[in-house]
Amino acid sequence: MDKPIVEIRRSLLPLSWLYGIGVNFRNGLFNRKILKQRTFQIPVICVGNITVGGTGKTPHIEYLIRLLSPRYKVAVLSRGYKRKSKGFLIVDPDSKVRDVGDEPLQIKKKFPGTLVVVDKNRVAAIEKILSIEKAERPDVILLDDGF
């Protein structure tokens, strides 16, 4: 193995230990019911990881829309990264990037029949989506960048 790669791996090892400790601590909070886990009456599929940008989360959401939408009504929930607005917003093709973020708008334009919403508060947003009248309510919700 290359010497620089070995040095990089060694230097990152303590960071990976710290990350592991943090994950185990958080999982323990869920196990002890200090942090609450929420369940909903429809499937919620979370696509995301700890990295920001450029890892293919939104293209994977688009793949899932193409895969699921022939059989199910799909909704997409995003934080709306870098948007200037606050709270729950339903994205439409005429929305402005500054209000909803570029990726939610991109998804809405590619899939106009898909409900796309933005909100930082995932639980509150899912509850609002589920309060939509039954005929329009989605069968599945995709979380874009859910972590």
CSV table of N, CA and C in Angstrom, one decimal:
chain,number,residue,atom,x,y,z
A,1,MET,N,0.8,-1.2,0.0
A,1,MET,CA,0.0,0.0,0.0
A,1,MET,C,0.9,1.2,0.0
A,2,ASP,N,0.5,2.3,-0.7
A,2,ASP,CA,1.2,3.5,-0.7
A,2,ASP,C,1.4,4.1,0.7
A,3,LYS,N,2.6,4.6,0.9
A,3,LYS,CA,2.9,5.2,2.2
A,3,LYS,C,2.0,6.4,2.5
A,4,PRO,N,1.7,7.3,1.6
A,4,PRO,CA,0.8,8.4,1.9
A,4,PRO,C,-0.6,7.9,2.3
A,5,ILE,N,-1.1,6.9,1.7
A,5,ILE,CA,-2.4,6.3,2.0
A,5,ILE,C,-2.5,5.8,3.4
A,6,VAL,N,-1.4,5.1,3.8
A,6,VAL,CA,-1.3,4.5,5.1
A,6,VAL,C,-1.3,5.6,6.1
A,7,GLU,N,-0.6,6.7,5.9
A,7,GLU,CA,-0.5,7.8,6.8
A,7,GLU,C,-1.9,8.5,6.9
A,8,ILE,N,-2.6,8.7,5.8
A,8,ILE,CA,-3.9,9.3,5.8
A,8,ILE,C,-4.9,8.4,6.7
A,9,ARG,N,-4.8,7.1,6.4
A,9,ARG,CA,-5.7,6.2,7.2
A,9,ARG,C,-5.4,6.2,8.7
A,10,ARG,N,-4.1,6.3,9.0
A,10,ARG,CA,-3.7,6.4,10.4
A,10,ARG,C,-4.2,7.7,11.1
A,11,SER,N,-4.1,8.8,10.3
A,11,SER,CA,-4.5,10.1,10.9
A,11,SER,C,-6.0,10.2,11.0
A,12,LEU,N,-6.8,9.4,10.2
A,12,LEU,CA,-8.2,9.5,10.3
A,12,LEU,C,-8.8,8.5,11.3
A,13,LEU,N,-8.0,7.5,11.7
A,13,LEU,CA,-8.5,6.5,12.6
A,13,LEU,C,-9.1,7.1,13.9
A,14,PRO,N,-8.5,8.0,14.6
A,14,PRO,CA,-9.1,8.6,15.8
A,14,PRO,C,-10.5,9.3,15.5
A,15,LEU,N,-10.6,9.9,14.3
A,15,LEU,CA,-11.8,10.6,14.0
A,15,LEU,C,-12.9,9.5,13.8
A,16,SER,N,-12.6,8.4,13.2
A,16,SER,CA,-13.6,7.3,13.0
A,16,SER,C,-14.0,6.8,14.4
A,17,TRP,N,-13.1,6.7,15.3
A,17,TRP,CA,-13.5,6.2,16.7
A,17,TRP,C,-14.5,7.2,17.3
A,18,LEU,N,-14.1,8.5,17.2
A,18,LEU,CA,-15.0,9.6,17.7
A,18,LEU,C,-16.4,9.5,17.1
A,19,TYR,N,-16.4,9.3,15.8
A,19,TYR,CA,-17.7,9.2,15.1
A,19,TYR,C,-18.5,8.0,15.6
A,20,GLY,N,-17.8,6.8,15.8
A,20,GLY,CA,-18.4,5.6,16.3
A,20,GLY,C,-19.0,5.8,17.7
A,21,ILE,N,-18.3,6.5,18.5
A,21,ILE,CA,-18.7,6.8,19.9
A,21,ILE,C,-20.0,7.6,19.8
A,22,GLY,N,-20.0,8.7,18.9
A,22,GLY,CA,-21.2,9.5,18.8
A,22,GLY,C,-22.4,8.7,18.3
A,23,VAL,N,-22.2,7.9,17.3
A,23,VAL,CA,-23.3,7.1,16.8
A,23,VAL,C,-23.9,6.1,17.9
A,24,ASN,N,-23.0,5.5,18.6
A,24,ASN,CA,-23.4,4.6,19.6
A,24,ASN,C,-24.1,5.3,20.7
A,25,PHE,N,-23.7,6.5,21.1
A,25,PHE,CA,-24.4,7.3,22.1
A,25,PHE,C,-25.8,7.7,21.6
A,26,ARG,N,-25.9,8.1,20.4
A,26,ARG,CA,-27.2,8.5,19.9
A,26,ARG,C,-28.1,7.3,19.8
A,27,ASN,N,-27.6,6.2,19.3
A,27,ASN,CA,-28.4,4.9,19.3
A,27,ASN,C,-28.9,4.5,20.7
A,28,GLY,N,-28.0,4.7,21.7
A,28,GLY,CA,-28.4,4.5,23.1
A,28,GLY,C,-29.5,5.3,23.6
A,29,LEU,N,-29.5,6.6,23.1
A,29,LEU,CA,-30.6,7.5,23.5
A,29,LEU,C,-32.0,7.0,22.9
A,30,PHE,N,-31.9,6.5,21.7
A,30,PHE,CA,-33.1,5.9,21.1
A,30,PHE,C,-33.5,4.7,21.8
A,31,ASN,N,-32.6,3.8,22.2
A,31,ASN,CA,-32.9,2.6,22.9
A,31,ASN,C,-33.5,2.8,24.2
A,32,ARG,N,-33.1,3.9,24.9
A,32,ARG,CA,-33.6,4.2,26.2
A,32,ARG,C,-34.9,5.1,26.1
A,33,LYS,N,-35.3,5.4,24.9
A,33,LYS,CA,-36.5,6.2,24.7
A,33,LYS,C,-36.4,7.6,25.1
A,34,ILE,N,-35.1,8.1,25.2
A,34,ILE,CA,-34.9,9.5,25.5
A,34,ILE,C,-35.1,10.3,24.2
A,35,LEU,N,-34.6,9.8,23.1
A,35,LEU,CA,-35.0,10.3,21.7
A,35,LEU,C,-36.1,9.4,21.2
A,36,LYS,N,-37.1,10.1,20.7
A,36,LYS,CA,-38.3,9.3,20.2
A,36,LYS,C,-38.2,9.0,18.7
A,37,GLN,N,-38.5,7.8,18.4
A,37,GLN,CA,-38.6,7.4,17.0
A,37,GLN,C,-40.1,7.6,16.6
A,38,ARG,N,-40.3,8.1,15.4
A,38,ARG,CA,-41.7,8.2,14.9
A,38,ARG,C,-42.0,7.2,13.8
A,39,THR,N,-43.2,6.7,13.8
A,39,THR,CA,-43.7,5.9,12.7
A,39,THR,C,-44.9,6.5,12.1
A,40,PHE,N,-45.1,6.2,10.9
A,40,PHE,CA,-46.3,6.7,10.1
A,40,PHE,C,-47.0,5.6,9.5
A,41,GLN,N,-48.3,5.9,9.0
A,41,GLN,CA,-49.1,4.9,8.4
A,41,GLN,C,-48.7,4.5,7.0
A,42,ILE,N,-47.8,5.2,6.4
A,42,ILE,CA,-47.3,4.9,5.1
A,42,ILE,C,-45.8,4.8,5.1
A,43,PRO,N,-45.2,4.1,4.1
A,43,PRO,CA,-43.7,3.9,4.1
A,43,PRO,C,-43.0,5.3,3.9
A,44,VAL,N,-42.0,5.5,4.6
A,44,VAL,CA,-41.1,6.7,4.4
A,44,VAL,C,-39.7,6.1,4.1
A,45,ILE,N,-39.2,6.4,3.0
A,45,ILE,CA,-37.9,6.0,2.5
A,45,ILE,C,-36.9,7.1,2.6
A,46,CYS,N,-35.9,7.0,3.4
A,46,CYS,CA,-34.9,8.0,3.6
A,46,CYS,C,-33.6,7.8,2.8
A,47,VAL,N,-33.3,8.7,2.0
A,47,VAL,CA,-32.1,8.7,1.2
A,47,VAL,C,-31.1,9.8,1.7
A,48,GLY,N,-30.0,9.4,2.2
A,48,GLY,CA,-29.1,10.4,2.7
A,48,GLY,C,-27.9,9.8,3.4
A,49,ASN,N,-27.0,10.6,3.8
A,49,ASN,CA,-25.8,10.2,4.5
A,49,ASN,C,-25.2,11.4,5.2
A,50,ILE,N,-24.1,11.3,5.8
A,50,ILE,CA,-23.5,12.4,6.6
A,50,ILE,C,-22.7,13.4,5.7
A,51,THR,N,-22.6,13.1,4.5
A,51,THR,CA,-21.9,14.1,3.6
A,51,THR,C,-22.8,15.0,3.0
A,52,VAL,N,-22.3,16.2,2.6
A,52,VAL,CA,-23.1,17.2,2.0
A,52,VAL,C,-22.7,17.4,0.6
A,53,GLY,N,-23.7,17.2,-0.3
A,53,GLY,CA,-23.5,17.5,-1.7
A,53,GLY,C,-22.6,16.5,-2.5
A,54,GLY,N,-23.1,16.3,-3.7
A,54,GLY,CA,-22.3,15.5,-4.7
A,54,GLY,C,-22.2,14.0,-4.5
A,55,THR,N,-23.0,13.4,-3.7
A,55,THR,CA,-22.9,12.0,-3.5
A,55,THR,C,-24.0,11.2,-4.1
A,56,GLY,N,-24.9,11.9,-4.9
A,56,GLY,CA,-25.9,11.2,-5.7
A,56,GLY,C,-27.2,10.9,-5.0
A,57,LYS,N,-27.5,11.7,-3.9
A,57,LYS,CA,-28.8,11.5,-3.2
A,57,LYS,C,-30.0,11.9,-4.1
A,58,THR,N,-29.9,13.1,-4.7
A,58,THR,CA,-31.1,13.5,-5.5
A,58,THR,C,-31.2,12.6,-6.8
A,59,PRO,N,-30.2,12.3,-7.5
A,59,PRO,CA,-30.4,11.3,-8.6
A,59,PRO,C,-31.0,10.0,-8.1
A,60,HIS,N,-30.7,9.6,-6.9
A,60,HIS,CA,-31.3,8.3,-6.4
A,60,HIS,C,-32.7,8.5,-6.1
A,61,ILE,N,-33.1,9.7,-5.6
A,61,ILE,CA,-34.5,10.0,-5.4
A,61,ILE,C,-35.2,10.0,-6.7
A,62,GLU,N,-34.7,10.6,-7.7
A,62,GLU,CA,-35.3,10.5,-9.1
A,62,GLU,C,-35.4,9.1,-9.6
A,63,TYR,N,-34.5,8.3,-9.3
A,63,TYR,CA,-34.5,6.9,-9.7
A,63,TYR,C,-35.7,6.2,-9.0
A,64,LEU,N,-35.8,6.5,-7.7
A,64,LEU,CA,-36.9,5.9,-6.9
A,64,LEU,C,-38.3,6.4,-7.4
A,65,ILE,N,-38.4,7.6,-7.8
A,65,ILE,CA,-39.7,8.2,-8.3
A,65,ILE,C,-40.0,7.4,-9.6
A,66,ARG,N,-39.0,7.2,-10.5
A,66,ARG,CA,-39.3,6.5,-11.7
A,66,ARG,C,-39.7,5.0,-11.4
A,67,LEU,N,-39.1,4.4,-10.4
A,67,LEU,CA,-39.4,3.1,-10.1
A,67,LEU,C,-40.7,2.9,-9.4
A,68,LEU,N,-41.1,3.8,-8.5
A,68,LEU,CA,-42.3,3.6,-7.7
A,68,LEU,C,-43.6,4.3,-8.3
A,69,SER,N,-43.4,5.4,-9.1
A,69,SER,CA,-44.6,6.1,-9.5
A,69,SER,C,-45.5,5.4,-10.4
A,70,PRO,N,-45.1,4.4,-11.2
A,70,PRO,CA,-46.1,3.6,-12.0
A,70,PRO,C,-47.1,2.9,-11.1
A,71,ARG,N,-46.8,2.6,-9.9
A,71,ARG,CA,-47.7,1.8,-9.0
A,71,ARG,C,-48.2,2.5,-7.8
A,72,TYR,N,-47.4,3.6,-7.4
A,72,TYR,CA,-47.8,4.3,-6.2
A,72,TYR,C,-47.8,5.8,-6.4
A,73,LYS,N,-48.5,6.5,-5.5
A,73,LYS,CA,-48.4,8.0,-5.5
A,73,LYS,C,-47.3,8.3,-4.6
A,74,VAL,N,-46.3,9.1,-5.1
A,74,VAL,CA,-45.1,9.4,-4.4
A,74,VAL,C,-45.0,10.8,-4.0
A,75,ALA,N,-44.6,11.1,-2.8
A,75,ALA,CA,-44.3,12.5,-2.4
A,75,ALA,C,-42.8,12.5,-2.1
A,76,VAL,N,-42.2,13.7,-2.3
A,76,VAL,CA,-40.8,13.9,-1.9
A,76,VAL,C,-40.7,15.1,-0.9
A,77,LEU,N,-40.0,14.8,0.2
A,77,LEU,CA,-39.8,15.8,1.2
A,77,LEU,C,-38.3,16.2,1.3
A,78,SER,N,-38.0,17.4,1.1
A,78,SER,CA,-36.6,17.9,1.2
A,78,SER,C,-36.5,19.1,2.1
A,79,ARG,N,-35.3,19.3,2.6
A,79,ARG,CA,-35.0,20.4,3.5
A,79,ARG,C,-35.1,21.7,2.6
A,80,GLY,N,-34.7,21.6,1.3
A,80,GLY,CA,-34.6,22.8,0.5
A,80,GLY,C,-33.3,23.5,0.8
A,81,TYR,N,-32.2,22.8,0.6
A,81,TYR,CA,-30.9,23.4,1.0
A,81,TYR,C,-30.7,24.7,0.4
A,82,LYS,N,-30.2,25.7,1.2
A,82,LYS,CA,-29.9,27.1,0.8
A,82,LYS,C,-31.1,27.9,0.5
A,83,ARG,N,-32.3,27.4,0.7
A,83,ARG,CA,-33.5,28.3,0.5
A,83,ARG,C,-33.6,29.4,1.5
A,84,LYS,N,-34.2,30.5,1.1
A,84,LYS,CA,-34.3,31.7,1.9
A,84,LYS,C,-35.6,31.7,2.7
A,85,SER,N,-36.6,30.9,2.3
A,85,SER,CA,-37.9,30.9,3.0
A,85,SER,C,-37.8,29.9,4.2
A,86,LYS,N,-38.8,30.0,5.0
A,86,LYS,CA,-38.9,29.1,6.2
A,86,LYS,C,-40.2,28.3,6.2
A,87,GLY,N,-40.2,27.2,6.9
A,87,GLY,CA,-41.4,26.4,7.1
A,87,GLY,C,-41.8,25.5,5.9
A,88,PHE,N,-43.0,25.1,5.9
A,88,PHE,CA,-43.6,24.1,5.0
A,88,PHE,C,-44.0,24.8,3.7
A,89,LEU,N,-43.5,24.4,2.5
A,89,LEU,CA,-43.9,24.9,1.2
A,89,LEU,C,-44.1,23.8,0.3
A,90,ILE,N,-45.2,23.8,-0.5
A,90,ILE,CA,-45.4,22.9,-1.6
A,90,ILE,C,-44.7,23.5,-2.8
A,91,VAL,N,-43.9,22.7,-3.5
A,91,VAL,CA,-43.1,23.2,-4.7
A,91,VAL,C,-44.0,23.0,-5.9
A,92,ASP,N,-44.1,24.1,-6.7
A,92,ASP,CA,-44.7,23.9,-8.0
A,92,ASP,C,-43.7,24.4,-9.1
A,93,PRO,N,-44.0,24.1,-10.3
A,93,PRO,CA,-43.0,24.3,-11.4
A,93,PRO,C,-42.6,25.8,-11.5
A,94,ASP,N,-43.4,26.7,-11.0
A,94,ASP,CA,-43.1,28.1,-11.0
A,94,ASP,C,-42.5,28.7,-9.8
A,95,SER,N,-42.2,27.8,-8.8
A,95,SER,CA,-41.5,28.2,-7.6
A,95,SER,C,-40.1,28.8,-7.9
A,96,LYS,N,-39.6,29.6,-7.0
A,96,LYS,CA,-38.3,30.2,-7.2
A,96,LYS,C,-37.3,29.4,-6.4
A,97,VAL,N,-36.1,29.3,-7.0
A,97,VAL,CA,-35.0,28.5,-6.3
A,97,VAL,C,-34.8,29.1,-4.9
A,98,ARG,N,-34.8,30.4,-4.8
A,98,ARG,CA,-34.5,31.1,-3.5
A,98,ARG,C,-35.5,30.7,-2.4
A,99,ASP,N,-36.8,30.3,-2.9
A,99,ASP,CA,-37.8,29.9,-1.9
A,99,ASP,C,-37.8,28.4,-1.6
A,100,VAL,N,-37.5,27.6,-2.5
A,100,VAL,CA,-37.6,26.1,-2.3
A,100,VAL,C,-36.3,25.3,-2.4
A,101,GLY,N,-35.3,26.0,-3.0
A,101,GLY,CA,-34.0,25.2,-3.2
A,101,GLY,C,-34.0,24.7,-4.6
A,102,ASP,N,-32.7,24.5,-5.1
A,102,ASP,CA,-32.6,24.1,-6.5
A,102,ASP,C,-33.0,22.6,-6.8
A,103,GLU,N,-32.7,21.7,-5.9
A,103,GLU,CA,-33.0,20.3,-6.1
A,103,GLU,C,-34.5,20.0,-6.0
A,104,PRO,N,-35.2,20.5,-5.0
A,104,PRO,CA,-36.6,20.3,-5.0
A,104,PRO,C,-37.3,20.8,-6.3
A,105,LEU,N,-36.9,22.0,-6.8
A,105,LEU,CA,-37.5,22.5,-8.0
A,105,LEU,C,-37.1,21.7,-9.2
A,106,GLN,N,-35.9,21.2,-9.3
A,106,GLN,CA,-35.5,20.3,-10.3
A,106,GLN,C,-36.3,19.0,-10.3
A,107,ILE,N,-36.6,18.4,-9.2
A,107,ILE,CA,-37.4,17.2,-9.1
A,107,ILE,C,-38.8,17.5,-9.6
A,108,LYS,N,-39.4,18.7,-9.1
A,108,LYS,CA,-40.8,19.0,-9.5
A,108,LYS,C,-40.9,19.2,-11.0
A,109,LYS,N,-39.9,19.8,-11.6
A,109,LYS,CA,-39.9,20.1,-13.1
A,109,LYS,C,-39.8,18.8,-13.8
A,110,LYS,N,-39.0,17.8,-13.3
A,110,LYS,CA,-38.8,16.5,-14.0
A,110,LYS,C,-40.0,15.6,-13.8
A,111,PHE,N,-40.7,15.8,-12.6
A,111,PHE,CA,-41.8,14.9,-12.3
A,111,PHE,C,-43.0,15.8,-11.8
A,112,PRO,N,-43.6,16.4,-12.7
A,112,PRO,CA,-44.7,17.4,-12.4
A,112,PRO,C,-45.9,16.8,-11.6
A,113,GLY,N,-46.1,15.5,-11.8
A,113,GLY,CA,-47.2,14.8,-11.1
A,113,GLY,C,-46.9,14.4,-9.7
A,114,THR,N,-45.6,14.6,-9.3
A,114,THR,CA,-45.2,14.2,-7.9
A,114,THR,C,-45.3,15.3,-7.0
A,115,LEU,N,-45.9,15.1,-5.8
A,115,LEU,CA,-45.9,16.1,-4.7
A,115,LEU,C,-44.5,16.3,-4.2
A,116,VAL,N,-44.0,17.5,-4.2
A,116,VAL,CA,-42.7,17.8,-3.7
A,116,VAL,C,-42.9,19.0,-2.7
A,117,VAL,N,-42.4,18.7,-1.5
A,117,VAL,CA,-42.5,19.8,-0.4
A,117,VAL,C,-41.2,20.0,0.2
A,118,VAL,N,-41.0,21.2,0.8
A,118,VAL,CA,-39.8,21.5,1.6
A,118,VAL,C,-40.2,21.9,3.0
A,119,ASP,N,-39.4,21.4,3.9
A,119,ASP,CA,-39.5,21.8,5.3
A,119,ASP,C,-38.4,21.2,6.1
A,120,LYS,N,-37.8,22.0,7.0
A,120,LYS,CA,-36.7,21.6,7.8
A,120,LYS,C,-37.2,20.6,8.9
A,121,ASN,N,-38.4,20.8,9.3
A,121,ASN,CA,-39.0,19.9,10.3
A,121,ASN,C,-39.7,18.7,9.6
A,122,ARG,N,-39.0,17.6,9.6
A,122,ARG,CA,-39.4,16.4,8.8
A,122,ARG,C,-40.7,15.8,9.4
A,123,VAL,N,-40.8,15.7,10.7
A,123,VAL,CA,-42.0,15.1,11.3
A,123,VAL,C,-43.2,16.0,11.0
A,124,ALA,N,-43.1,17.3,11.3
A,124,ALA,CA,-44.3,18.2,11.0
A,124,ALA,C,-44.7,18.1,9.5
A,125,ALA,N,-43.7,18.1,8.7
A,125,ALA,CA,-44.0,18.1,7.2
A,125,ALA,C,-44.7,16.8,6.8
A,126,ILE,N,-44.3,15.6,7.4
A,126,ILE,CA,-44.9,14.4,7.0
A,126,ILE,C,-46.4,14.4,7.6
A,127,GLU,N,-46.6,14.9,8.8
A,127,GLU,CA,-47.9,15.0,9.3
A,127,GLU,C,-48.8,15.9,8.4
A,128,LYS,N,-48.3,17.0,7.9
A,128,LYS,CA,-49.0,17.8,6.9
A,128,LYS,C,-49.3,17.1,5.6
A,129,ILE,N,-48.4,16.4,5.1
A,129,ILE,CA,-48.6,15.6,3.9
A,129,ILE,C,-49.7,14.6,4.1
A,130,LEU,N,-49.7,13.9,5.3
A,130,LEU,CA,-50.7,12.9,5.6
A,130,LEU,C,-52.1,13.5,5.9
A,131,SER,N,-52.1,14.8,6.1
A,131,SER,CA,-53.4,15.4,6.3
A,131,SER,C,-54.1,15.9,5.0
A,132,ILE,N,-53.4,15.7,3.9
A,132,ILE,CA,-54.0,15.9,2.6
A,132,ILE,C,-55.2,15.0,2.4
A,133,GLU,N,-56.2,15.5,1.7
A,133,GLU,CA,-57.4,14.6,1.5
A,133,GLU,C,-57.0,13.3,0.9
A,134,LYS,N,-57.7,12.2,1.3
A,134,LYS,CA,-57.3,10.9,0.9
A,134,LYS,C,-57.0,10.6,-0.5
A,135,ALA,N,-57.8,11.2,-1.4
A,135,ALA,CA,-57.7,11.0,-2.9
A,135,ALA,C,-56.3,11.5,-3.4
A,136,GLU,N,-55.8,12.5,-2.7
A,136,GLU,CA,-54.5,13.1,-3.1
A,136,GLU,C,-53.3,12.7,-2.3
A,137,ARG,N,-53.6,12.0,-1.2
A,137,ARG,CA,-52.5,11.6,-0.3
A,137,ARG,C,-51.6,10.6,-0.9
A,138,PRO,N,-50.3,10.7,-0.7
A,138,PRO,CA,-49.3,9.8,-1.3
A,138,PRO,C,-49.4,8.4,-0.6
A,139,ASP,N,-48.9,7.4,-1.3
A,139,ASP,CA,-48.7,6.1,-0.8
A,139,ASP,C,-47.3,5.9,-0.1
A,140,VAL,N,-46.4,6.7,-0.5
A,140,VAL,CA,-45.0,6.6,0.0
A,140,VAL,C,-44.4,8.0,0.0
A,141,ILE,N,-43.5,8.2,0.9
A,141,ILE,CA,-42.8,9.5,1.0
A,141,ILE,C,-41.3,9.2,0.9
A,142,LEU,N,-40.6,10.0,0.1
A,142,LEU,CA,-39.2,9.9,-0.1
A,142,LEU,C,-38.5,11.1,0.6
A,143,LEU,N,-37.6,10.9,1.5
A,143,LEU,CA,-36.9,11.9,2.1
A,143,LEU,C,-35.6,12.1,1.4
A,144,ASP,N,-35.4,13.3,0.8
A,144,ASP,CA,-34.2,13.6,0.1
A,144,ASP,C,-33.2,14.3,1.1
A,145,ASP,N,-32.1,13.6,1.3
A,145,ASP,CA,-31.1,14.1,2.3
A,145,ASP,C,-31.7,14.0,3.7
A,146,GLY,N,-32.1,12.9,4.1
A,146,GLY,CA,-32.8,12.7,5.3
A,146,GLY,C,-32.0,12.8,6.6
A,147,PHE,N,-30.7,12.7,6.5
A,147,PHE,CA,-29.9,12.8,7.7
A,147,PHE,C,-29.3,14.1,7.9
